[in-house]
Amino acid sequence: MPGEEQISTPLFVATCQSCGLQFDWRLSNKDFLHETTFHWEEYMAPSETWDHDHCAMCWQTFMEAELPGVQQAGYVGYTEEEVWWICQQCFEDLREEMGWQVEIQEEPPTQS
Ligand SMILES: [Zn+2]
Ligand SMILES: [Zn+2]
């Protein structure tokens, strides 16, 4: 289980050494992601300094680089201002519960 060997941090909190993002395992309430539509995407780093993201549910890392325990693709969903990545495992486990939809994206979405 992630975090169990890290005695220096509280059991339920993990901090990313790269981006400083804190993930609290107790904050499992992701109601704002209910009914969100996702699409499958290869991970592309937004910039040179922002080279990774984390799964919103389990905190797994997404990167372009092929490293152990790192995902190179996942489900991407947009809420009003944020982009969320969900790993395949979490997506499959939580899809029904969260009412997630999958968008088959063949062309760029048109602005309305
Ligand atoms: Zn990070
Ligand atoms: Zn996950």
mmCIF file of C-alpha atoms and ligand atoms in Angstrom:
data_model
loop_
_atom_site.group_PDB
_atom_site.id
_atom_site.type_symbol
_atom_site.label_atom_id
_atom_site.label_comp_id
_atom_site.label_asym_id
_atom_site.label_seq_id
_atom_site.Cartn_x
_atom_site.Cartn_y
_atom_site.Cartn_z
ATOM 1 C CA MET A 1 0.000 0.000 0.000
ATOM 2 C CA PRO A 2 1.369 3.438 -0.872
ATOM 3 C CA GLY A 3 2.557 5.519 2.018
ATOM 4 C CA GLU A 4 2.748 2.734 4.565
ATOM 5 C CA GLU A 5 6.520 2.728 4.732
ATOM 6 C CA GLN A 6 6.775 6.485 5.052
ATOM 7 C CA ILE A 7 6.842 6.990 8.774
ATOM 8 C CA SER A 8 7.766 10.652 8.518
ATOM 9 C CA THR A 9 4.432 11.605 6.963
ATOM 10 C CA PRO A 10 1.017 11.013 8.459
ATOM 11 C CA LEU A 11 -0.463 7.755 7.256
ATOM 12 C CA PHE A 12 -3.116 9.338 5.124
ATOM 13 C CA VAL A 13 -1.135 12.170 3.603
ATOM 14 C CA ALA A 14 1.377 11.941 0.801
ATOM 15 C CA THR A 15 3.374 14.795 -0.658
ATOM 16 C CA CYS A 16 4.745 14.729 -4.161
ATOM 17 C CA GLN A 17 8.451 15.497 -4.119
ATOM 18 C CA SER A 18 8.272 16.998 -7.595
ATOM 19 C CA CYS A 19 5.273 19.300 -7.529
ATOM 20 C CA GLY A 20 4.540 19.585 -3.818
ATOM 21 C CA LEU A 21 0.979 18.454 -4.275
ATOM 22 C CA GLN A 22 -0.456 17.021 -1.122
ATOM 23 C CA PHE A 23 -2.815 14.132 -1.391
ATOM 24 C CA ASP A 24 -5.014 13.239 1.539
ATOM 25 C CA TRP A 25 -6.375 9.716 1.252
ATOM 26 C CA ARG A 26 -9.211 10.578 3.617
ATOM 27 C CA LEU A 27 -10.562 13.193 1.229
ATOM 28 C CA SER A 28 -12.259 10.620 -0.906
ATOM 29 C CA ASN A 29 -15.218 12.873 -1.503
ATOM 30 C CA LYS A 30 -14.878 13.768 -5.145
ATOM 31 C CA ASP A 31 -18.503 14.765 -5.674
ATOM 32 C CA PHE A 32 -17.486 17.503 -8.073
ATOM 33 C CA LEU A 33 -16.370 14.821 -10.495
ATOM 34 C CA HIS A 34 -19.797 13.212 -10.619
ATOM 35 C CA GLU A 35 -21.244 12.878 -14.114
ATOM 36 C CA THR A 36 -18.033 14.145 -15.688
ATOM 37 C CA THR A 37 -17.245 13.062 -19.225
ATOM 38 C CA PHE A 38 -13.775 11.692 -19.821
ATOM 39 C CA HIS A 39 -11.755 10.703 -22.806
ATOM 40 C CA TRP A 40 -8.712 8.494 -23.107
ATOM 41 C CA GLU A 41 -5.525 10.364 -23.806
ATOM 42 C CA GLU A 42 -1.810 9.812 -23.950
ATOM 43 C CA TYR A 43 -0.172 11.936 -21.312
ATOM 44 C CA MET A 44 1.526 15.045 -22.666
ATOM 45 C CA ALA A 45 3.386 17.297 -20.281
ATOM 46 C CA PRO A 46 1.791 20.760 -20.286
ATOM 47 C CA SER A 47 5.202 22.446 -20.088
ATOM 48 C CA GLU A 48 8.851 21.753 -19.360
ATOM 49 C CA THR A 49 8.436 22.562 -15.699
ATOM 50 C CA TRP A 50 5.068 20.868 -15.331
ATOM 51 C CA ASP A 51 6.001 17.394 -16.407
ATOM 52 C CA HIS A 52 3.475 15.227 -14.602
ATOM 53 C CA ASP A 53 0.001 14.946 -13.132
ATOM 54 C CA HIS A 54 -1.648 12.700 -10.601
ATOM 55 C CA CYS A 55 -4.700 10.504 -10.686
ATOM 56 C CA ALA A 56 -7.440 12.400 -8.869
ATOM 57 C CA MET A 57 -8.546 9.274 -7.066
ATOM 58 C CA CYS A 58 -5.414 7.298 -6.169
ATOM 59 C CA TRP A 59 -2.627 9.818 -6.773
ATOM 60 C CA GLN A 60 -0.807 7.649 -9.249
ATOM 61 C CA THR A 61 1.596 9.651 -11.412
ATOM 62 C CA PHE A 62 1.173 10.328 -15.108
ATOM 63 C CA MET A 63 4.276 11.202 -17.116
ATOM 64 C CA GLU A 64 5.521 10.988 -20.646
ATOM 65 C CA ALA A 65 8.555 9.065 -19.448
ATOM 66 C CA GLU A 66 8.291 5.326 -19.096
ATOM 67 C CA LEU A 67 9.149 4.817 -15.456
ATOM 68 C CA PRO A 68 8.111 2.088 -13.035
ATOM 69 C CA GLY A 69 4.713 2.775 -11.513
ATOM 70 C CA VAL A 70 4.062 5.671 -13.849
ATOM 71 C CA GLN A 71 1.169 5.777 -16.281
ATOM 72 C CA GLN A 72 1.664 7.137 -19.793
ATOM 73 C CA ALA A 73 -2.025 7.486 -20.571
ATOM 74 C CA GLY A 74 -5.276 7.841 -18.729
ATOM 75 C CA TYR A 75 -8.738 9.306 -18.708
ATOM 76 C CA VAL A 76 -8.967 13.072 -18.849
ATOM 77 C CA GLY A 77 -11.979 15.022 -17.719
ATOM 78 C CA TYR A 78 -12.690 18.714 -17.399
ATOM 79 C CA THR A 79 -14.581 20.490 -14.681
ATOM 80 C CA GLU A 80 -15.154 24.230 -14.881
ATOM 81 C CA GLU A 81 -11.554 25.290 -14.501
ATOM 82 C CA GLU A 82 -9.542 22.194 -13.949
ATOM 83 C CA VAL A 83 -8.273 19.204 -15.791
ATOM 84 C CA TRP A 84 -8.428 15.890 -14.008
ATOM 85 C CA TRP A 85 -6.568 12.724 -14.794
ATOM 86 C CA ILE A 86 -7.948 9.363 -13.732
ATOM 87 C CA CYS A 87 -5.947 6.176 -14.139
ATOM 88 C CA GLN A 88 -7.494 3.257 -15.936
ATOM 89 C CA GLN A 89 -7.861 1.198 -12.784
ATOM 90 C CA CYS A 90 -9.722 3.891 -10.864
ATOM 91 C CA PHE A 91 -11.865 4.675 -13.858
ATOM 92 C CA GLU A 92 -12.995 1.096 -14.206
ATOM 93 C CA ASP A 93 -13.555 0.698 -10.475
ATOM 94 C CA LEU A 94 -15.487 3.924 -9.954
ATOM 95 C CA ARG A 95 -17.136 4.555 -13.267
ATOM 96 C CA GLU A 96 -20.595 3.317 -12.288
ATOM 97 C CA GLU A 97 -20.553 4.853 -8.851
ATOM 98 C CA MET A 98 -19.493 8.231 -10.213
ATOM 99 C CA GLY A 99 -21.640 8.192 -13.322
ATOM 100 C CA TRP A 100 -18.674 8.824 -15.586
ATOM 101 C CA GLN A 101 -19.121 8.915 -19.324
ATOM 102 C CA VAL A 102 -16.547 8.208 -21.991
ATOM 103 C CA GLU A 103 -16.322 10.509 -24.914
ATOM 104 C CA ILE A 104 -15.009 9.080 -28.138
ATOM 105 C CA GLN A 105 -13.094 12.007 -29.467
ATOM 106 C CA GLU A 106 -12.543 11.875 -33.182
ATOM 107 C CA GLU A 107 -12.359 15.568 -33.888
ATOM 108 C CA PRO A 108 -11.702 18.591 -31.726
ATOM 109 C CA PRO A 109 -14.836 19.742 -29.902
ATOM 110 C CA THR A 110 -16.533 22.656 -31.617
ATOM 111 C CA GLN A 111 -17.064 25.867 -29.709
ATOM 112 C CA SER A 112 -20.663 26.810 -29.235
HETATM 113 ZN ZN ZN B 1 3.371 15.738 -8.366
HETATM 114 ZN ZN ZN B 2 -6.083 6.092 -9.946
#
